Short mmCIF file of C-alpha atoms in Angstrom, two decimals:
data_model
loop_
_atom_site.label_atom_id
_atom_site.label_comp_id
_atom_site.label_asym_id
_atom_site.label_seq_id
_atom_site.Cartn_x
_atom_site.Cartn_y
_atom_site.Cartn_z
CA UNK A 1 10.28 -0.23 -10.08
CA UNK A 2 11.99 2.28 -7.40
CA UNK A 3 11.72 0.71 -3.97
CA UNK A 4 13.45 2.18 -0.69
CA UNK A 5 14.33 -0.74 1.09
CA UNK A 6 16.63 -1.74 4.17
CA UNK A 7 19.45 -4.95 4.15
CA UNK A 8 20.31 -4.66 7.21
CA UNK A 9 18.90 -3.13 10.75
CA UNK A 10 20.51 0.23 12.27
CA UNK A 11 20.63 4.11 11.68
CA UNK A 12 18.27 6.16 9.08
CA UNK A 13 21.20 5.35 6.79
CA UNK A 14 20.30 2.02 6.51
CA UNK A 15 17.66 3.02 3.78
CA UNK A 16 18.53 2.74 0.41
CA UNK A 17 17.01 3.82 -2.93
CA UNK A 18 16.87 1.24 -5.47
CA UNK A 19 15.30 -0.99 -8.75
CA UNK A 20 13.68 -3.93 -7.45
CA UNK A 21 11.83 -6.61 -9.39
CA UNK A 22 7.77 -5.45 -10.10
CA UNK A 23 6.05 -7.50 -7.71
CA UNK A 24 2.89 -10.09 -9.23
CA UNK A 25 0.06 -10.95 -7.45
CA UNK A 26 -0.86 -14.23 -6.16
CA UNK A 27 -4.16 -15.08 -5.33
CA UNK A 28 -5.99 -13.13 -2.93
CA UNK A 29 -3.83 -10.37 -3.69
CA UNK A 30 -4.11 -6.99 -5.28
CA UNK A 31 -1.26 -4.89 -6.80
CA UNK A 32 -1.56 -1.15 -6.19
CA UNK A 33 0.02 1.66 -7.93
CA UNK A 34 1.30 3.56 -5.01
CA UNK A 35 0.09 6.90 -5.13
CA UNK A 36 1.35 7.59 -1.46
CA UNK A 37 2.81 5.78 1.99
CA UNK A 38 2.88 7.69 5.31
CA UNK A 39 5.55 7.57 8.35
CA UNK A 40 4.63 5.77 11.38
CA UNK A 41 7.05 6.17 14.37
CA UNK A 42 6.60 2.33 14.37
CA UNK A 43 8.31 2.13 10.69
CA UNK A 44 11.82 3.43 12.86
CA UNK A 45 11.75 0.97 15.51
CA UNK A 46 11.00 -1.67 13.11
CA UNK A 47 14.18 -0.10 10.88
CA UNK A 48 16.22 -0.03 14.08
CA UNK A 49 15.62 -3.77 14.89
CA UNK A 50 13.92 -2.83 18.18
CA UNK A 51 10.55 -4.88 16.75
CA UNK A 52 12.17 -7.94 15.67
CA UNK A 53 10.08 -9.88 18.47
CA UNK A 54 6.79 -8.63 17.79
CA UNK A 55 7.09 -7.50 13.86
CA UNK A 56 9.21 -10.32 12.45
CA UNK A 57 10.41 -8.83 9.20
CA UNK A 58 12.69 -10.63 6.01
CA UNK A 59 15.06 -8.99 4.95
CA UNK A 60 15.43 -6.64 2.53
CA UNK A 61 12.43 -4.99 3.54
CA UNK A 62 10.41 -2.24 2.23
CA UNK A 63 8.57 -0.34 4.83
CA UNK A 64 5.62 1.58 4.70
CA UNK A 65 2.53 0.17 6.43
CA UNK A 66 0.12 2.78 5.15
CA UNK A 67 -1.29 2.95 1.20
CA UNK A 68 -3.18 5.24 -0.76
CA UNK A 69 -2.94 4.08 -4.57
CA UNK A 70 -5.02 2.52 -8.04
CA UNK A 71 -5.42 -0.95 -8.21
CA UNK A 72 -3.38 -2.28 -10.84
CA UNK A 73 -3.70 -6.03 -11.42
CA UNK A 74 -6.02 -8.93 -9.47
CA UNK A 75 -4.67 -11.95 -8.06
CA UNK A 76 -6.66 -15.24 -8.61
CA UNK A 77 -9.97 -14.99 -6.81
CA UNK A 78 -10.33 -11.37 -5.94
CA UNK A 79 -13.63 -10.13 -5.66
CA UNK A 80 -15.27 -6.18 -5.04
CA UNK A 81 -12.58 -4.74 -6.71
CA UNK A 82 -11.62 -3.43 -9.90
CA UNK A 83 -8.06 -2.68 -11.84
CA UNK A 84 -8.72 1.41 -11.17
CA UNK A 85 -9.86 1.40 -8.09
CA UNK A 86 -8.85 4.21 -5.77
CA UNK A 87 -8.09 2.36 -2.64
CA UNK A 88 -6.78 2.43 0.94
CA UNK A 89 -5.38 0.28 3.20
CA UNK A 90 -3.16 -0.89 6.02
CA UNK A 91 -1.10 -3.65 5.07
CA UNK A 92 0.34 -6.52 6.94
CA UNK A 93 3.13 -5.25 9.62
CA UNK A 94 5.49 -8.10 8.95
CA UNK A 95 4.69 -7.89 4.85
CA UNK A 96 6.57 -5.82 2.13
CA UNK A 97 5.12 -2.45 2.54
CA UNK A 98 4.31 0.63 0.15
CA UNK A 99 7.72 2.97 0.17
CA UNK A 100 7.78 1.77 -3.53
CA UNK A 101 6.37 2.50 -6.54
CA UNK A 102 4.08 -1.13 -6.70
CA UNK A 103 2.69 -3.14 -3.78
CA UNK A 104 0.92 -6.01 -3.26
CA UNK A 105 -2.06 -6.32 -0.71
CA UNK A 106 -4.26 -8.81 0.45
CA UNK A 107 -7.77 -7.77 -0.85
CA UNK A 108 -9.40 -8.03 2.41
CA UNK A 109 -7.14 -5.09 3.74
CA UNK A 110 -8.38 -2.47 1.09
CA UNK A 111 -11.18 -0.09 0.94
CA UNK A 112 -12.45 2.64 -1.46
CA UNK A 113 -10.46 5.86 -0.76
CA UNK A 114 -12.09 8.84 0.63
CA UNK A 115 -12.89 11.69 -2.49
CA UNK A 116 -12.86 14.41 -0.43
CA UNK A 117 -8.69 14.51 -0.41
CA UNK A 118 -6.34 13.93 -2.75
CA UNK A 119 -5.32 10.26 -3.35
CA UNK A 120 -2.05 10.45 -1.91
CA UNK A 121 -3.13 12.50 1.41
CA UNK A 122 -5.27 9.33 1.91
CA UNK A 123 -2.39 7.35 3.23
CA UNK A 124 -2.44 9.60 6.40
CA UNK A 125 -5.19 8.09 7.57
CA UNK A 126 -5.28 4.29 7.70
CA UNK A 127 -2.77 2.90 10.80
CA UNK A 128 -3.28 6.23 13.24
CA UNK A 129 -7.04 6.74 12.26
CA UNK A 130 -7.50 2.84 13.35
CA UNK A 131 -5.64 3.02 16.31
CA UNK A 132 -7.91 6.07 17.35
CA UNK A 133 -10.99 3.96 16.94
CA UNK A 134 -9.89 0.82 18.26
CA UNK A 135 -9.02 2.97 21.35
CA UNK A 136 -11.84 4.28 21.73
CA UNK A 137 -14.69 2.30 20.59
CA UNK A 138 -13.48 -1.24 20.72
CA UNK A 139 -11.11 -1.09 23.81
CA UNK A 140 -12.93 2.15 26.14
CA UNK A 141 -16.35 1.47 24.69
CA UNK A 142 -16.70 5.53 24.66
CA UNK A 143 -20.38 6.46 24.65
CA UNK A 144 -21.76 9.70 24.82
CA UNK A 145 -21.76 12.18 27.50
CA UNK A 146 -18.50 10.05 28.72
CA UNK A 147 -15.57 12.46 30.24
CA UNK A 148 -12.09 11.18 28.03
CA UNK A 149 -8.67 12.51 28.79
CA UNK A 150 -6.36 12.11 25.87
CA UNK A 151 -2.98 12.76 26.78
CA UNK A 152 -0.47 13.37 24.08
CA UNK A 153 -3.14 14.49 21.91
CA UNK A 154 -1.09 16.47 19.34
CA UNK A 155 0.15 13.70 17.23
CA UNK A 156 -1.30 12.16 14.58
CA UNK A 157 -3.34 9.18 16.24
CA UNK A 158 -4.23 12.48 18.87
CA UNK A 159 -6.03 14.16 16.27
CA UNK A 160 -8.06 11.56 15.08
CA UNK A 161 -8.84 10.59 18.50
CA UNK A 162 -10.03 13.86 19.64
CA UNK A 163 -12.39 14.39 16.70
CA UNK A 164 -13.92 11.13 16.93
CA UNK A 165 -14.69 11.33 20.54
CA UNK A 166 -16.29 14.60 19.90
CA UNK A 167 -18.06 13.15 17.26
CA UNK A 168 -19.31 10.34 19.32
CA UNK A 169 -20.98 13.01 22.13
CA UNK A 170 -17.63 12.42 24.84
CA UNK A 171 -16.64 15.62 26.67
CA UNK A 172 -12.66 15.89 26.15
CA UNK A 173 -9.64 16.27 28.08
CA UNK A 174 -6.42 17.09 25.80
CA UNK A 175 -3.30 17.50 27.03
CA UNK A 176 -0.83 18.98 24.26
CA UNK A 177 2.77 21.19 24.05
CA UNK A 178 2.34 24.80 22.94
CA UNK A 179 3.37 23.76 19.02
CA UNK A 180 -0.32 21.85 18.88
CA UNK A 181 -2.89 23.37 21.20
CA UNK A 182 -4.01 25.70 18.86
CA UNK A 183 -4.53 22.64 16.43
CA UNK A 184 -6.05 20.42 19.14
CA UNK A 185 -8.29 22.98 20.20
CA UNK A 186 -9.76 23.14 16.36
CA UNK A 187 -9.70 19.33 16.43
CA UNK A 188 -12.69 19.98 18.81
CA UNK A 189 -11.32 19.69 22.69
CA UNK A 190 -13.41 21.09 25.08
CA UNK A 191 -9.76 21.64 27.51
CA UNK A 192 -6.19 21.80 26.79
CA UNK A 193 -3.82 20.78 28.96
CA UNK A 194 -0.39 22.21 28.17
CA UNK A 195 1.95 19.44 29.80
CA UNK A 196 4.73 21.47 29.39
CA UNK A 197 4.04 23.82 31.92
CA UNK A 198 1.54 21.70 34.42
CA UNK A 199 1.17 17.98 36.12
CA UNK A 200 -1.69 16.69 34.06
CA UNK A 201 -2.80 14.60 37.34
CA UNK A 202 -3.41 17.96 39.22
CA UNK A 203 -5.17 19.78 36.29
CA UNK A 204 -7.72 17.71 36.15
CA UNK A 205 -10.71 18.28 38.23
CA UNK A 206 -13.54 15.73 37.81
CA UNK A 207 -13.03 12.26 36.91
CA UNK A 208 -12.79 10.76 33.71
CA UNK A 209 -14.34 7.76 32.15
CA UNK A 210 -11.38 7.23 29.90
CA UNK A 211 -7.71 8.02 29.84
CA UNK A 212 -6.30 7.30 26.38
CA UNK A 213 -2.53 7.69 26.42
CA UNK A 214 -0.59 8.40 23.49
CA UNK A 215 2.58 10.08 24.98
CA UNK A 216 6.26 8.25 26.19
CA UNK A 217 5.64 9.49 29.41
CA UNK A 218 7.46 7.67 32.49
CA UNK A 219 5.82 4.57 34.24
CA UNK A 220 5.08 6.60 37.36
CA UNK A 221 2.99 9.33 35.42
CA UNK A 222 1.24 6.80 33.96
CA UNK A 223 -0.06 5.69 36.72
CA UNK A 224 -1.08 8.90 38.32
CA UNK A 225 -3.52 9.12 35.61
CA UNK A 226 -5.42 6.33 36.91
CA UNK A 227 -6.25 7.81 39.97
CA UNK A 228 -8.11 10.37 37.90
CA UNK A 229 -10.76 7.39 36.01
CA UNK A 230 -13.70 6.71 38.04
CA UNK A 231 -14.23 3.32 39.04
CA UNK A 232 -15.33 1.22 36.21
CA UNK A 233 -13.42 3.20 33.53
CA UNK A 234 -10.60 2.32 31.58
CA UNK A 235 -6.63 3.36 30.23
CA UNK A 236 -5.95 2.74 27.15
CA UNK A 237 -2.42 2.91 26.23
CA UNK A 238 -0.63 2.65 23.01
CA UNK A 239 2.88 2.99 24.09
CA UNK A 240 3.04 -1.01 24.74
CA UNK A 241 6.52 -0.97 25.62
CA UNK A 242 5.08 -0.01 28.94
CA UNK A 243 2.71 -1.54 30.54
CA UNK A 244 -1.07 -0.02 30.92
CA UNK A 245 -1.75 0.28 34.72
CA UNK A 246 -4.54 -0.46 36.29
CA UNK A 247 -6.31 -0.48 39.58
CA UNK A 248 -8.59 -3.94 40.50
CA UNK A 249 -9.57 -2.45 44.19
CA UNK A 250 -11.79 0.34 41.60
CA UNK A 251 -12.20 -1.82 39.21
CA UNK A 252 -10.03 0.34 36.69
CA UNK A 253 -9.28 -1.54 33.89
CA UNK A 254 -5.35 -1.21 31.91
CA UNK A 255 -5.18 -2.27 28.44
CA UNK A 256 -2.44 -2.16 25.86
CA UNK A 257 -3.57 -1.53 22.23
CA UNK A 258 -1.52 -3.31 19.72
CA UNK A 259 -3.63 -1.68 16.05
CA UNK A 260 -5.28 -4.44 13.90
CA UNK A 261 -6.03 -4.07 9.97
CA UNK A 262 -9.80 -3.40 9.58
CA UNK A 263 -11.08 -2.56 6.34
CA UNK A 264 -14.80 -2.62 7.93
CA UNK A 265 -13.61 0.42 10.21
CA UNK A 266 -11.22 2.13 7.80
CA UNK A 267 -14.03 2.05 5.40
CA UNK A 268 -16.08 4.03 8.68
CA UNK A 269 -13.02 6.34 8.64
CA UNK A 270 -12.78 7.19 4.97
CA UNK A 271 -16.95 7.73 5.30
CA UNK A 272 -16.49 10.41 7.97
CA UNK A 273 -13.57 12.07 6.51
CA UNK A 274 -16.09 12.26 2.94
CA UNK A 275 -19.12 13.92 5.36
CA UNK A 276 -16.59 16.29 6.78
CA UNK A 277 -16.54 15.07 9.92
CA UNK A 278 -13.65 13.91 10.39
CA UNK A 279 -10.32 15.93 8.97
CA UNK A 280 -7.62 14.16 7.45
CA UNK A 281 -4.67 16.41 7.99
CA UNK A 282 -0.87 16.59 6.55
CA UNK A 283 1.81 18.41 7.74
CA UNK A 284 4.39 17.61 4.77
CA UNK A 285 4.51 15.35 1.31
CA UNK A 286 8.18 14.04 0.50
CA UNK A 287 9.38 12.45 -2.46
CA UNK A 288 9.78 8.38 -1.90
CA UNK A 289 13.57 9.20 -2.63
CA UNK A 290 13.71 11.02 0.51
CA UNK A 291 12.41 9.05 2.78
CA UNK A 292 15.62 7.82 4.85
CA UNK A 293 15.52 12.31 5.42
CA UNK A 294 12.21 11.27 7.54
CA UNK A 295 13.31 9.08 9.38
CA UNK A 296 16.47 10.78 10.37
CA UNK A 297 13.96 13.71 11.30
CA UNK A 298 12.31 11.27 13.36
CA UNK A 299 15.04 9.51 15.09
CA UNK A 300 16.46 13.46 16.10
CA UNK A 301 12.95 14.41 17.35
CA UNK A 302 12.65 16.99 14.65
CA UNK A 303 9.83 15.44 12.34
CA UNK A 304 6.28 16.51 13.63
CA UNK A 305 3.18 16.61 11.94
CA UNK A 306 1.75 13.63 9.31
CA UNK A 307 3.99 13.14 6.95
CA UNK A 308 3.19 11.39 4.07
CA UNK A 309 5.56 9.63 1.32
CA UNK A 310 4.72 10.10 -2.45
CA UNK A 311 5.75 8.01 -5.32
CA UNK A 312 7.31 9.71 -8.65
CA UNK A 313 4.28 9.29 -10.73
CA UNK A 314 1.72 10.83 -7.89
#
């Protein structure tokens, strides 16, 4: 099968194209005939060798954390699921992912696919759509009627996480460049904040229960967004390379989201995306062989949008 795998850590041109053995699965495990993988801005760090500590990878590896694909074979003991399933699923971070044509995933990871979108569009939805709900509902507890800021909320894990906290009855906050406020605003914000032009501290005017922060922004803005959370609220921050603030006199809590597999919740997701409420969108679909072109977008700043990654047979 075609595989794009790296041998070594560095540069975009690390990636190579190439046959690799058909992988078989053991027990527990599912193979899945890739109909699509996704970029994460986490594949390039781990590519770079910047995650070696946290995401402990062997080499050759095949990234690709995200699938959307038809079950193929069953390991020993698999139960629920069926060779031609439609499925969906984030797989292990320190695994062999899906930029290939076959992958094998542990059965507990998987869920049906949504049938509103196509099959491969489906992989833009499983790691950013789960980090928007563990933000919000497992870390901030976000209830309704809450006040949420959501700063960097044009990305991918943005949109999710505006339209569920609409969904969910929360009043929000969105800060965004011009390229996305027109999109966050159809996400469902109730304000955007174009951080381009204005301190996001200063635009705010009445306290937040939440601050969710998606954006690289520098230690000392980060922490003039706590000021804004009443006391008894919460940051949430999903840059973990920096520390979430906090402040104990107000009993502001800081807490760094590191995204967890969750079939239960994807399977939420995928449910909401199939009642319309919750839109799964993608900005571009490249060829698997063209992959290491993403992520030299990405390392130059020039890749925005979803992007997902389809196999030859998709």
């Amino acid at each position: 099968m075609k595989a794009v795998r790296f041998h070594e850590y560095g540069d975009p041109d690390v990636l190579r194209y190439e046959d690799v053995e058909q992988p078989v699965p053991g027990a527990g495990q599912v193979r899945v005939r890739v109909a699509a993988t996704s970029f994460n801005s986490v594949d390039g760090n781990i590519r770079g060798g910047f995650m070696q500590g946290p995401i402990p990878v062997t080499l050759p590896h095949t990234p690709g954390l995200d699938v959307a694909g038809t079950v193929d074979a069953l390991g020993e003991g698999v139960d629920g699921i069926e060779v031609g399933d439609e499925v969906v699923g984030f797989l292990p971070m320190t695994g062999v992912g899906a930029a290939a044509e076959y992958v094998l995933a542990p059965a507990e990871v998987l869920t049906a696919a949504p049938k509103s979108v196509p099959l491969p569009d489906a992989a833009a939805l499983p790691l950013v759509g789960l980090t928007a709900w563990q933000a919000l509902f497992d870390h901030a507890k976000l209830t309704s009627g809450q006040r949420v800021l959501i700063n960097g909320a044009g990305g991918a894990v943005g949109g999710y996480a505006v339209q569920l906290a609409k969904n969910a009855g929360a009043y929000v906050i969105a800060t965004a460049g011009p390229r996305s406020s027109e999109q966050v605003t159809a996400w469902g914000a109730d304000e955007v904040i174009d951080h381009t032009t204005t301190e996001v501290a200063a635009a705010v005017s009445e306290p937040v229960d939440v601050v969710l922060n998606l954006a690289p922004v520098d230690p000392e803005r980060l922490a003039a967004l706590v000021a804004l959370i009443r006391p008894g609220g919460v940051l949430v921050n999903t840059t973990v390379w920096m520390p979430a603030p906090s402040d104990e006199e107000r009993d502001v809590r800081g807490i760094d989201l590191f995204v967890r597999s969750d079939a239960d919740q994807l399977s939420r997701l995928v449910a909401l995306a199939d009642s319309g409420e919750l839109r799964v969108d993608v900005a571009q679909r490249v060829p698997l062989a063209e992959l290491p072109a993403v992520h030299a977008q990405a390392a130059a700043g020039t890749l925005h949008g979803k992007v997902v990654i389809v196999t030859p047979a998709a």
